[in-house]
Coordinates of C-alpha atoms and ligand atoms in Angstrom, one line a residue:
M178 CA 67.3 59.5 13.2
F179 CA 68.5 55.8 13.4
A180 CA 71.9 55.8 14.9
N181 CA 71.2 52.4 16.5
A182 CA 69.0 50.9 13.9
P183 CA 69.1 47.1 13.7
T184 CA 69.6 47.2 9.9
K185 CA 71.6 49.2 7.4
N186 CA 69.1 48.4 4.6
P187 CA 68.9 51.8 2.8
T188 CA 65.4 51.2 1.5
V189 CA 64.1 50.4 5.0
L190 CA 65.8 53.3 6.6
A191 CA 64.7 55.8 4.0
W192 CA 61.1 54.7 4.1
L193 CA 61.0 54.7 7.9
E194 CA 62.7 58.1 8.2
D195 CA 60.2 59.6 5.8
K196 CA 57.1 58.1 7.4
I197 CA 58.2 58.8 11.0
K198 CA 58.8 62.5 10.0
L199 CA 55.2 62.5 8.7
V200 CA 53.4 61.0 11.7
N201 CA 55.6 62.8 14.2
P202 CA 55.7 60.5 17.3
D203 CA 57.2 61.4 20.6
K204 CA 59.2 58.2 20.7
V205 CA 60.3 55.5 18.4
V206 CA 60.6 51.8 19.4
W207 CA 62.0 48.9 17.4
I208 CA 60.2 45.7 18.2
D209 CA 62.7 42.9 18.6
G210 CA 60.0 40.4 19.7
S211 CA 61.9 39.5 22.9
E212 CA 59.7 38.3 25.8
E213 CA 61.1 41.1 28.0
Q214 CA 60.0 43.8 25.6
I215 CA 56.6 42.2 24.9
E216 CA 55.9 41.7 28.6
A217 CA 56.6 45.4 29.2
L218 CA 54.2 46.4 26.4
R219 CA 51.5 44.1 27.8
A220 CA 51.9 45.8 31.2
E221 CA 51.7 49.2 29.6
A222 CA 48.5 48.3 27.7
C223 CA 46.9 47.1 30.9
S224 CA 47.9 50.3 32.7
T225 CA 46.1 52.4 30.2
G226 CA 43.0 50.1 30.0
E227 CA 43.8 49.2 26.4
M228 CA 43.9 45.6 27.5
T229 CA 42.7 43.6 30.6
K230 CA 44.8 40.9 32.1
L231 CA 42.6 37.8 32.6
N232 CA 42.5 35.2 35.3
Q233 CA 46.1 34.0 35.2
E234 CA 45.4 30.6 36.8
L235 CA 42.6 29.7 34.3
L236 CA 44.0 31.6 31.3
P237 CA 47.7 32.2 31.7
D238 CA 49.1 35.1 29.7
C239 CA 45.7 35.8 28.2
Y240 CA 44.2 39.3 27.7
L241 CA 41.0 40.9 26.7
H242 CA 40.7 43.9 24.3
R243 CA 37.6 45.8 23.1
T244 CA 37.7 47.7 19.9
A245 CA 35.6 50.8 19.3
V246 CA 32.0 49.9 18.7
N247 CA 32.1 51.3 15.2
D248 CA 35.2 49.2 14.4
V249 CA 34.5 45.5 14.6
A250 CA 35.1 43.9 11.2
R251 CA 36.9 44.4 7.9
V252 CA 35.4 47.3 5.9
E253 CA 35.3 46.1 2.3
G254 CA 33.6 49.4 1.2
R255 CA 36.6 51.4 2.5
T256 CA 39.3 49.0 1.2
F257 CA 41.1 50.2 -2.0
I258 CA 43.5 48.8 -4.5
C259 CA 45.5 51.8 -5.6
S260 CA 47.1 50.4 -8.8
A261 CA 48.2 52.7 -11.6
T262 CA 44.9 52.2 -13.5
K263 CA 41.3 51.4 -12.5
E264 CA 41.3 48.6 -15.0
E265 CA 44.1 46.8 -13.2
A266 CA 42.1 46.8 -9.9
G267 CA 39.0 45.7 -11.8
P268 CA 35.3 46.0 -11.0
T269 CA 35.3 43.8 -7.9
N270 CA 37.7 46.2 -6.1
N271 CA 37.4 49.8 -5.0
W272 CA 40.1 51.8 -6.8
M273 CA 41.8 55.1 -6.1
D274 CA 44.4 56.8 -8.1
P275 CA 47.7 56.1 -6.2
N276 CA 48.8 59.8 -6.2
E277 CA 45.5 61.0 -5.0
A278 CA 45.4 58.2 -2.4
Y279 CA 48.9 59.0 -1.1
E280 CA 48.0 62.6 -0.8
M281 CA 44.8 62.0 1.0
L282 CA 46.3 59.4 3.4
Y283 CA 49.4 61.5 4.2
D284 CA 47.1 64.3 5.0
I285 CA 45.2 62.1 7.5
A286 CA 48.4 60.5 8.9
K287 CA 50.3 63.8 9.3
D288 CA 51.2 64.4 13.0
S289 CA 48.8 61.6 14.0
Y290 CA 51.4 60.0 16.3
K291 CA 51.9 63.2 18.3
G292 CA 52.1 62.4 22.0
R293 CA 52.3 58.8 21.1
T294 CA 54.9 56.1 20.4
A295 CA 55.8 54.7 17.0
Y296 CA 56.5 51.0 17.0
I297 CA 58.5 49.5 14.1
I298 CA 57.7 45.8 13.6
P299 CA 60.0 43.8 11.4
Y300 CA 58.2 40.5 10.5
S301 CA 58.2 37.6 8.2
M302 CA 55.3 35.9 6.5
G303 CA 56.5 32.3 6.4
P304 CA 59.5 30.7 8.2
V305 CA 62.4 33.1 8.1
G306 CA 64.7 32.1 5.3
S307 CA 62.2 29.9 3.4
P308 CA 62.1 30.4 -0.3
F309 CA 58.3 30.9 0.1
S310 CA 58.6 33.7 2.7
K311 CA 58.5 37.4 2.4
A312 CA 59.5 40.2 4.8
G313 CA 57.4 43.1 6.0
I314 CA 57.7 46.1 8.2
E315 CA 54.7 47.6 9.9
L316 CA 54.9 51.0 11.5
T317 CA 52.0 51.4 14.1
D318 CA 51.0 53.5 17.0
S319 CA 49.0 50.7 18.6
I320 CA 50.4 48.3 21.3
Y321 CA 47.4 46.0 20.5
V322 CA 48.7 45.7 16.9
V323 CA 52.2 44.9 18.2
L324 CA 51.0 42.2 20.5
N325 CA 48.8 40.7 17.9
M326 CA 51.5 40.8 15.2
V327 CA 53.9 39.0 17.6
I328 CA 51.4 36.1 17.7
M329 CA 50.3 36.2 14.1
T330 CA 53.7 36.6 12.3
R331 CA 57.3 35.9 13.0
V332 CA 58.7 39.1 14.5
G333 CA 62.3 39.8 15.2
F334 CA 65.6 41.3 14.0
N335 CA 66.5 38.0 12.3
V336 CA 64.0 39.1 9.6
L337 CA 66.1 42.2 8.9
D338 CA 69.4 40.1 8.9
N339 CA 67.8 37.8 6.4
L340 CA 66.5 40.7 4.3
G341 CA 70.0 42.2 4.0
D342 CA 70.0 45.1 1.5
S343 CA 67.1 43.7 -0.5
D344 CA 64.2 45.9 -1.6
D345 CA 61.8 42.9 -1.5
W346 CA 59.8 43.8 1.6
V347 CA 56.3 45.1 2.2
R348 CA 55.8 48.6 3.7
G349 CA 52.9 48.9 6.1
L350 CA 51.8 52.2 7.8
H351 CA 49.1 52.0 10.3
C352 CA 47.7 55.1 12.1
R353 CA 44.9 54.7 14.6
C354 CA 44.0 58.4 14.3
Q355 CA 40.5 59.0 15.8
I356 CA 38.9 55.7 14.7
D357 CA 36.7 57.9 12.5
E358 CA 34.6 55.7 10.3
E359 CA 34.3 58.5 7.7
K360 CA 38.0 58.7 7.3
R361 CA 38.8 54.9 7.6
Y362 CA 40.8 53.7 4.6
I363 CA 42.6 50.4 4.0
C364 CA 44.7 51.0 0.9
Q365 CA 47.0 48.7 -1.0
F366 CA 49.6 50.0 -3.5
P367 CA 50.7 46.8 -5.3
Q368 CA 53.3 48.5 -7.5
D369 CA 55.0 49.9 -4.4
N370 CA 54.5 46.9 -2.1
T371 CA 52.9 49.3 0.2
I372 CA 49.9 49.3 2.6
I373 CA 48.4 52.3 4.4
S374 CA 45.6 51.8 7.0
V375 CA 44.1 54.7 8.9
N376 CA 41.3 55.2 11.5
S377 CA 40.8 51.5 12.5
G378 CA 42.1 49.3 15.3
Y379 CA 40.4 46.1 14.2
G380 CA 42.1 42.8 13.1
G381 CA 42.0 42.4 9.3
N382 CA 42.2 46.2 8.9
V383 CA 45.3 46.7 10.9
L384 CA 47.3 43.4 11.3
L385 CA 48.8 44.3 8.0
G386 CA 50.6 41.0 7.5
K387 CA 47.3 39.2 7.2
K388 CA 44.8 40.0 4.5
C389 CA 46.5 43.2 3.2
F390 CA 49.9 41.7 2.6
A391 CA 49.5 37.9 2.6
L392 CA 46.5 38.1 0.2
R393 CA 46.1 41.5 -1.5
I394 CA 49.8 42.4 -2.1
A395 CA 51.0 38.7 -2.3
S396 CA 48.4 37.9 -4.9
N397 CA 50.1 40.5 -7.1
Q398 CA 53.5 39.1 -6.3
G399 CA 52.4 35.6 -6.9
R400 CA 51.0 36.5 -10.3
K401 CA 54.3 38.2 -11.3
E402 CA 56.5 35.5 -9.9
G403 CA 54.4 32.4 -10.8
W404 CA 52.9 31.3 -7.5
M405 CA 49.6 31.6 -5.7
A406 CA 48.4 33.4 -2.5
E407 CA 45.0 32.0 -1.4
H408 CA 42.4 32.3 1.3
M409 CA 42.9 28.6 2.3
L410 CA 43.4 26.4 5.3
I411 CA 46.0 23.6 5.0
L412 CA 45.5 20.3 6.8
G413 CA 47.1 16.9 6.8
I414 CA 45.2 13.6 7.2
E415 CA 47.2 10.7 8.5
N416 CA 45.9 7.3 7.7
P417 CA 46.3 4.2 9.9
Q418 CA 49.6 3.3 8.0
G419 CA 51.0 6.7 9.1
E420 CA 51.0 8.3 5.6
V421 CA 49.9 12.0 5.6
K422 CA 48.1 13.6 2.7
Y423 CA 47.6 17.3 2.6
I424 CA 44.5 19.3 1.5
C425 CA 43.9 23.0 1.0
A426 CA 40.5 24.4 1.4
A427 CA 39.1 27.9 0.4
F428 CA 35.9 29.0 2.2
P429 CA 34.8 32.6 2.6
S430 CA 35.3 34.4 5.9
A431 CA 33.4 32.8 8.8
C432 CA 32.5 29.7 6.7
G433 CA 34.5 27.0 8.5
K434 CA 38.2 27.2 7.7
T435 CA 39.5 27.2 11.3
N436 CA 37.0 24.5 12.2
L437 CA 38.0 22.2 9.4
A438 CA 41.7 22.8 9.8
M439 CA 41.6 21.5 13.4
L440 CA 38.9 18.8 13.0
I441 CA 38.9 15.8 15.3
P442 CA 38.0 12.7 13.4
P443 CA 34.8 10.9 14.5
E444 CA 35.3 7.9 16.8
E445 CA 34.9 5.4 13.9
Y446 CA 38.0 7.0 12.3
A447 CA 40.0 7.7 15.4
K448 CA 39.7 4.1 16.4
K449 CA 41.2 3.0 13.1
G450 CA 44.1 5.3 13.7
Y451 CA 43.2 8.3 11.5
K452 CA 44.6 11.7 12.7
V453 CA 44.3 15.2 11.4
W454 CA 47.1 17.8 11.6
C455 CA 46.7 21.5 11.2
V456 CA 49.2 23.4 9.0
G457 CA 47.2 26.6 8.6
D458 CA 43.6 28.0 9.1
D459 CA 43.3 31.0 6.8
I460 CA 46.0 31.6 4.2
A461 CA 48.2 29.4 2.0
W462 CA 51.1 30.4 -0.3
L463 CA 51.5 27.8 -3.0
R464 CA 54.4 27.1 -5.3
V465 CA 55.2 24.4 -7.8
G466 CA 57.9 22.0 -6.4
K467 CA 60.7 20.3 -8.2
D468 CA 58.6 17.1 -8.2
G469 CA 55.9 18.8 -10.3
R470 CA 53.5 18.9 -7.4
L471 CA 51.9 22.0 -5.7
W472 CA 53.5 22.8 -2.3
A473 CA 52.0 25.0 0.3
I474 CA 53.1 26.9 3.4
N475 CA 51.0 28.8 5.9
P476 CA 52.6 32.3 6.0
E477 CA 51.1 33.0 9.4
N478 CA 52.3 32.1 12.9
G479 CA 49.0 32.1 14.8
F480 CA 45.2 32.0 14.4
F481 CA 42.9 35.0 14.4
G482 CA 39.8 32.9 14.8
V483 CA 36.1 33.5 15.2
A484 CA 35.2 33.0 18.9
P485 CA 31.4 32.5 18.9
G486 CA 30.4 28.9 18.3
T487 CA 33.8 27.6 19.4
N488 CA 33.3 25.0 22.1
D489 CA 34.7 21.7 23.3
K490 CA 32.4 19.8 20.9
S491 CA 32.6 22.0 17.7
N492 CA 36.3 22.7 17.9
P493 CA 38.1 21.4 21.0
N494 CA 41.5 22.0 19.4
A495 CA 40.8 25.7 18.9
L496 CA 39.4 26.0 22.4
A497 CA 42.5 24.4 23.8
T498 CA 44.7 26.6 21.7
T499 CA 43.1 29.7 23.3
M500 CA 43.8 28.6 26.9
R501 CA 47.1 30.4 27.1
D502 CA 49.0 33.3 25.4
T503 CA 45.8 34.5 23.8
I504 CA 44.4 37.9 23.1
F505 CA 40.5 37.9 23.0
T506 CA 38.9 40.7 21.1
N507 CA 35.3 41.8 21.6
V508 CA 34.1 38.8 23.6
G509 CA 32.2 39.0 26.9
H510 CA 34.1 39.6 30.1
V511 CA 32.9 37.4 33.0
L512 CA 33.5 39.5 36.1
D513 CA 33.1 36.7 38.8
D514 CA 36.2 34.9 37.7
N515 CA 37.8 37.4 35.3
T516 CA 37.5 35.0 32.3
V517 CA 35.7 35.3 29.0
W518 CA 32.5 34.0 27.5
W519 CA 30.9 34.0 24.0
E520 CA 27.7 32.7 22.5
G521 CA 28.1 29.0 21.9
L522 CA 31.0 28.4 24.4
N523 CA 28.6 26.6 26.8
D524 CA 25.1 26.8 28.2
N525 CA 26.2 28.8 31.2
A526 CA 25.6 32.3 30.1
P527 CA 27.1 34.4 32.9
D528 CA 25.0 36.7 35.1
N529 CA 27.8 39.1 35.8
C530 CA 29.2 40.0 32.5
I531 CA 30.4 43.0 30.5
N532 CA 29.4 42.7 26.8
W533 CA 31.7 43.5 23.8
K534 CA 30.6 47.1 24.0
G535 CA 31.9 47.5 27.5
E536 CA 28.4 47.6 29.0
K537 CA 26.7 45.5 31.7
W538 CA 25.2 42.5 29.7
D539 CA 21.6 41.4 30.3
K540 CA 21.5 37.8 29.2
T541 CA 17.7 37.7 29.3
K542 CA 17.5 40.2 26.5
Y543 CA 19.4 38.0 24.0
D544 CA 17.7 38.0 20.6
K545 CA 19.0 35.8 17.8
K546 CA 17.7 38.3 15.3
D547 CA 19.8 41.1 16.7
K548 CA 23.0 39.5 17.8
V549 CA 25.1 42.6 17.5
N550 CA 23.1 44.5 20.1
T551 CA 22.1 41.7 22.4
S552 CA 25.1 39.3 22.5
A553 CA 27.8 39.2 25.2
A554 CA 30.3 38.7 22.4
H555 CA 30.2 40.4 19.0
P556 CA 29.4 37.8 16.3
N557 CA 32.8 38.6 14.8
S558 CA 34.7 38.6 18.1
R559 CA 38.0 36.8 17.8
F560 CA 40.9 35.1 19.5
T561 CA 44.5 35.7 18.6
A562 CA 46.3 32.5 19.5
L563 CA 49.7 30.9 18.8
A564 CA 49.8 28.1 16.2
K565 CA 52.3 26.2 18.4
N566 CA 49.8 26.0 21.2
C567 CA 47.4 24.0 19.0
P568 CA 47.2 20.4 20.2
C569 CA 47.0 19.2 16.5
I570 CA 49.6 21.5 15.0
S571 CA 51.4 19.7 12.2
K572 CA 55.1 18.9 12.7
E573 CA 55.5 20.4 9.2
F574 CA 54.2 23.8 10.4
D575 CA 57.7 25.3 10.4
N576 CA 59.0 23.3 7.4
P577 CA 60.5 25.9 5.0
A578 CA 59.7 23.6 2.1
G579 CA 56.0 23.4 2.9
V580 CA 53.8 20.4 2.3
P581 CA 52.7 18.7 -1.0
I582 CA 49.0 19.2 -1.7
S583 CA 46.8 16.3 -3.0
A584 CA 43.5 18.1 -3.1
I585 CA 42.1 21.7 -3.3
V586 CA 38.6 22.1 -1.9
F587 CA 36.3 25.1 -2.5
G588 CA 33.2 25.6 -0.4
G589 CA 30.6 28.1 0.5
R590 CA 27.6 28.6 2.8
R591 CA 24.7 27.7 0.6
A592 CA 21.2 26.8 2.0
K593 CA 20.3 25.3 -1.4
T594 CA 21.8 24.3 -4.7
A595 CA 25.4 23.2 -3.9
P596 CA 25.6 19.5 -2.9
L597 CA 27.6 18.2 0.0
V598 CA 30.5 17.4 -2.2
Y599 CA 31.5 17.1 -5.9
Q600 CA 34.7 16.7 -7.8
S601 CA 35.6 18.8 -10.9
F602 CA 36.6 17.2 -14.2
G603 CA 40.2 18.5 -13.9
W604 CA 42.3 21.7 -13.2
Q605 CA 40.6 23.8 -15.8
H606 CA 37.1 22.9 -14.8
G607 CA 38.2 23.0 -11.2
S608 CA 39.3 26.6 -11.7
F609 CA 35.9 27.3 -13.2
V610 CA 34.2 25.7 -10.2
G611 CA 36.3 28.1 -8.0
S612 CA 35.3 31.1 -10.1
I613 CA 31.6 30.4 -9.7
M614 CA 31.7 30.0 -5.9
A615 CA 29.0 31.7 -4.0
S616 CA 28.2 32.1 -0.3
E617 CA 25.9 33.8 2.1
T618 CA 27.6 36.8 3.7
T619 CA 28.7 36.7 7.4
A620 CA 29.6 39.0 10.2
A621 CA 33.3 38.9 9.3
A622 CA 32.8 42.0 7.1
A623 CA 30.7 45.0 7.7
G624 CA 27.3 45.0 5.9
A625 CA 24.2 42.8 5.6
V626 CA 24.5 39.2 6.8
G627 CA 23.0 36.1 5.0
V628 CA 22.9 37.5 1.4
V629 CA 24.1 35.1 -1.3
R630 CA 27.0 36.7 -3.2
R631 CA 29.5 35.3 -5.7
D632 CA 32.8 34.9 -4.0
P633 CA 35.3 33.4 -6.4
M634 CA 37.8 31.1 -4.7
A635 CA 36.7 32.9 -1.4
M636 CA 39.0 35.7 -2.6
R637 CA 36.5 38.4 -3.7
P638 CA 37.7 40.8 -0.9
F639 CA 41.3 39.8 -1.2
V640 CA 42.4 39.6 -4.9
G641 CA 44.7 42.6 -5.2
Y642 CA 44.1 43.0 -9.0
N643 CA 41.6 42.4 -11.7
M644 CA 39.4 39.4 -11.0
G645 CA 39.5 38.4 -14.7
D646 CA 43.3 38.3 -14.6
Y647 CA 43.1 36.3 -11.4
F648 CA 41.0 33.7 -13.2
Q649 CA 43.6 33.6 -15.9
H650 CA 46.4 33.1 -13.4
W651 CA 44.6 30.0 -12.0
L652 CA 44.3 28.6 -15.6
D653 CA 48.0 29.4 -16.3
M654 CA 49.1 27.8 -13.1
G655 CA 47.4 24.6 -14.2
H656 CA 49.8 24.3 -17.1
K657 CA 52.8 24.7 -14.7
I658 CA 51.8 21.9 -12.3
P659 CA 52.4 18.5 -14.0
N660 CA 51.0 16.7 -10.9
A661 CA 48.3 19.1 -10.0
P662 CA 46.0 18.5 -7.0
K663 CA 42.4 17.4 -7.8
I664 CA 39.8 20.1 -7.2
F665 CA 36.6 19.6 -5.3
H666 CA 33.7 21.7 -3.9
V667 CA 31.9 21.1 -0.6
N668 CA 28.9 22.6 1.2
W669 CA 28.3 21.9 4.9
F670 CA 25.4 24.3 5.1
R671 CA 22.4 22.9 3.2
T672 CA 19.3 23.4 5.2
D673 CA 15.9 21.7 5.4
D674 CA 12.5 23.4 5.1
E675 CA 12.8 24.7 8.7
G676 CA 16.2 26.2 8.1
H677 CA 18.2 23.6 10.1
F678 CA 21.5 22.4 8.8
I679 CA 21.0 18.8 7.4
W680 CA 24.7 17.7 7.5
P681 CA 26.2 17.4 11.1
G682 CA 29.4 19.1 10.0
F683 CA 32.4 19.8 12.1
G684 CA 34.3 16.6 13.0
D685 CA 32.0 14.6 10.7
N686 CA 33.3 16.6 7.7
M687 CA 36.1 14.0 8.0
R688 CA 33.7 11.6 6.2
V689 CA 33.7 13.9 3.2
L690 CA 37.5 14.4 3.2
D691 CA 37.8 10.6 3.3
W692 CA 35.8 10.4 0.0
I693 CA 38.0 13.2 -1.4
L694 CA 41.2 11.4 -0.7
Q695 CA 39.8 8.1 -2.0
R696 CA 39.1 10.0 -5.2
C697 CA 42.6 11.3 -5.3
E698 CA 43.9 7.8 -5.1
D699 CA 41.4 6.4 -7.6
K700 CA 39.9 4.1 -4.9
V701 CA 36.3 4.9 -5.4
D702 CA 33.8 5.4 -8.3
A703 CA 31.6 8.4 -8.7
R704 CA 28.5 9.4 -10.6
E705 CA 29.2 11.8 -13.5
T706 CA 26.7 14.7 -13.4
A707 CA 26.3 18.0 -15.2
I708 CA 28.3 19.8 -12.5
G709 CA 31.0 17.2 -11.9
Y710 CA 31.6 13.8 -10.2
V711 CA 29.2 13.3 -7.3
P712 CA 29.6 10.4 -4.8
Y713 CA 27.3 7.5 -4.7
A714 CA 25.5 7.8 -1.4
K715 CA 26.8 4.5 -0.2
D716 CA 30.4 5.7 -0.5
I717 CA 30.0 8.4 2.2
N718 CA 30.8 6.6 5.4
I719 CA 27.9 7.1 7.9
D720 CA 29.0 4.6 10.5
G721 CA 28.0 5.9 13.9
L722 CA 26.0 8.8 12.4
D723 CA 22.3 9.3 13.1
I724 CA 21.6 10.0 9.5
S725 CA 20.0 7.8 6.7
V726 CA 21.4 7.0 3.3
D727 CA 18.3 8.8 1.9
T728 CA 19.4 11.9 3.6
I729 CA 22.8 11.6 2.1
E730 CA 21.2 11.0 -1.2
D731 CA 19.3 14.2 -0.7
L732 CA 22.4 16.1 0.3
L733 CA 24.1 14.9 -2.9
S734 CA 21.2 15.7 -5.2
V735 CA 21.8 18.2 -8.1
D736 CA 18.6 20.1 -8.8
K737 CA 18.9 21.2 -12.4
A738 CA 16.4 24.0 -12.2
S739 CA 18.2 25.8 -9.3
W740 CA 21.5 25.2 -11.0
L741 CA 20.2 26.8 -14.2
E742 CA 19.0 29.7 -12.0
D743 CA 22.6 29.9 -10.7
V744 CA 24.0 29.9 -14.2
E745 CA 22.0 33.1 -14.9
N746 CA 23.5 34.6 -11.8
I747 CA 27.0 33.5 -12.8
K748 CA 26.5 35.1 -16.2
A749 CA 25.6 38.4 -14.6
F750 CA 28.6 38.1 -12.3
Y751 CA 31.0 37.4 -15.2
A752 CA 29.5 40.3 -17.1
Q753 CA 30.3 42.5 -14.0
V754 CA 33.9 41.2 -13.8
G755 CA 34.1 42.3 -17.5
D756 CA 36.0 41.5 -20.6
R757 CA 39.1 40.2 -18.7
V758 CA 37.2 37.0 -17.8
P759 CA 39.1 34.4 -19.9
A760 CA 37.3 32.9 -22.9
T761 CA 38.0 29.5 -21.3
M762 CA 35.8 30.4 -18.3
Y763 CA 32.9 31.3 -20.7
E764 CA 33.4 28.0 -22.6
E765 CA 33.2 26.2 -19.3
L766 CA 30.1 28.1 -18.4
K767 CA 28.5 27.3 -21.7
A768 CA 29.4 23.6 -21.3
L769 CA 27.8 23.6 -17.9
E770 CA 24.6 25.2 -19.1
E771 CA 24.4 22.6 -22.0
R772 CA 24.9 19.7 -19.7
L773 CA 22.3 21.0 -17.3
S774 CA 19.8 21.6 -20.2
K775 CA 20.2 18.1 -21.6
Ligands
GTP852 P1 37.6 33.5 9.0 O1 38.6 33.5 10.1 O2 36.7 34.7 9.0 O3 38.3 33.4 7.7 O4 36.6 32.3 9.2 P2 36.7 30.7 9.0 O5 36.5 30.3 7.6 O6 37.9 30.2 9.7 O7 35.4 30.2 9.8 P3 35.3 29.4 11.2 O8 35.9 28.0 11.2 O9 35.7 30.3 12.3 O10 33.7 29.1 11.3 C1 32.8 30.2 11.3 C2 31.4 29.8 11.8 O11 31.0 28.6 11.0 C3 31.4 29.3 13.2 O12 30.2 29.9 13.8 C4 31.3 27.8 13.1 O13 30.5 27.3 14.2 C5 30.5 27.6 11.8 N1 30.9 26.3 11.2 C6 32.2 25.9 11.0 N2 32.2 24.6 10.5 C7 30.9 24.2 10.4 C8 30.2 23.1 9.9 O14 30.8 22.1 9.5 N3 28.9 23.1 9.9 C9 28.2 24.1 10.4 N4 26.8 24.0 10.4 N5 28.7 25.3 10.9 C10 30.1 25.3 10.8
SPV853 C1 38.5 37.0 7.5 O1 37.6 37.9 7.6 O2 38.6 36.3 6.6 C2 39.4 36.8 8.7 C3 39.4 37.8 9.7 O3 40.2 35.9 8.7 S1 40.3 39.3 9.3 O4 41.7 39.1 9.8 O5 39.6 40.4 9.9 O6 40.3 39.4 7.9
MN854 MN1 39.8 34.6 6.8

């Protein structure tokens, strides 16, 4: 079948031969990632209506795609970890017996490429050849997937050359089938380094290098091999002396990673010479370096970012990044000038616009309470854009050695309880702080929005094994990192009694990062509280902000009663995670409760 295959790797050829026989395409195409090949695929997608070429003067090489209306977000309820036993997947994951899962999925996939083309995408997560990086191959029948993967990962035959005859690569089979919700499955088989995704065409469900590989499979690999795969942005802060310190931050989906990763420092900081550099906006792979520090790479090559709310004030860098070579998914299509629009881009809601469902949009019907049905852009509409087009991309982005991490920051979307920022007492307590994270749900996953749920390390939908074992892995890693990063928790989303955010957020989050780095360098004191070290209000720089020290005081307050309520909720969550929750975490929980009750 593969007389002219670009590899002789027997495991690659055997797997592909087997899967191609199963899905039975009319044609097979190897993706080499060349501009010529990709341009031809763009043209083909436009000829069939799968994509629309946008205004090439205003948005060069940009395209619009609409997914099926029933297929607009990750589907956690239909995502499965197919490990040998249910216990290994643990109670926070859906589990299916691997043999049963393969049988069911093969049945759905059988002949599903008939009349279609099979695209073979060899890709690398991380710079090709870096000791951090891992190879993958995705077999798909979707040009949209090919074009997104070319942006989001490093695609090309050099990946195969680098792989040689090794079996250390991740198998990914994607079949669009009928986009039937009832038969939609996103299945990970950690013991086989395999992912099978059927009946979806949406982002995180089908760009298999992203959440499926770089988090669910990679978290398993990291546990075995002694490293970490995390749902974290990576940014560098350059001080006026030109020194750059790196921070990783884990926030749940649609809770501000892309925004923080590309932040523009407030004028007060910019004037002094502070700069922020983006290394990654969603995923970090972390390893212990020879110097005993924790080092991180961003395994991705682009950004699959939330469009709504992105504008030239909230995130000018993201907006600039999307001005060329970008695929927009499920945003509004402005017919007058063949551009795109989304809620929060500007105040000029277009009259002549097609909404994300492909219908004529009536802007006068917009209803904040029913965004899905009345918006031009779906609340989880996205842009797929090249990292290298980001004005603040770090010069270390491609560095195979990664960057050394000074601080890890956890954060959630909490209207109450969690203060603006606090620091943990150390790695062990910091791991505990990560394990008790909670956040209000967002449109990034199908289901109710705005419900508080526990989301440890922002990884609840992405840990590819038992959550209790994952907590243990965090604790174990602490013993392997002599110069471990300090661990913090932030919350940009506290609200007042009218439900308005109190903290200005976005670029002004720099003020909090400033305190965090000062803590890392022992340059500022803090108040020891029951939950950790909290800043003195005077130490949060509010120069140029229209906000009082009293308000900062308020944002930093720790209300013992609501924390004790949270403790009860944490106990219930730990009980749900079950008996694999490390005893150390229970000790930390007990200690927290005691400190709060004092
Ligand atoms: P995923 O790509 O789903 O993992 O999301 P993300 O974590 O990268 O979230 P993103 O930065 O795209 O932000 C999602 C939403 O949060 C957007 O609507 C932003 O406008 C909003 N947001 C981000 N940062 C802040 C902030 O500091 N304050 C407030 N109030 N909202 C913010
Ligand atoms: C997220 O939901 O955390 C995302 C988007 O980054 S997706 O790729 O769909 O997972
Ligand atoms: Mn994400």
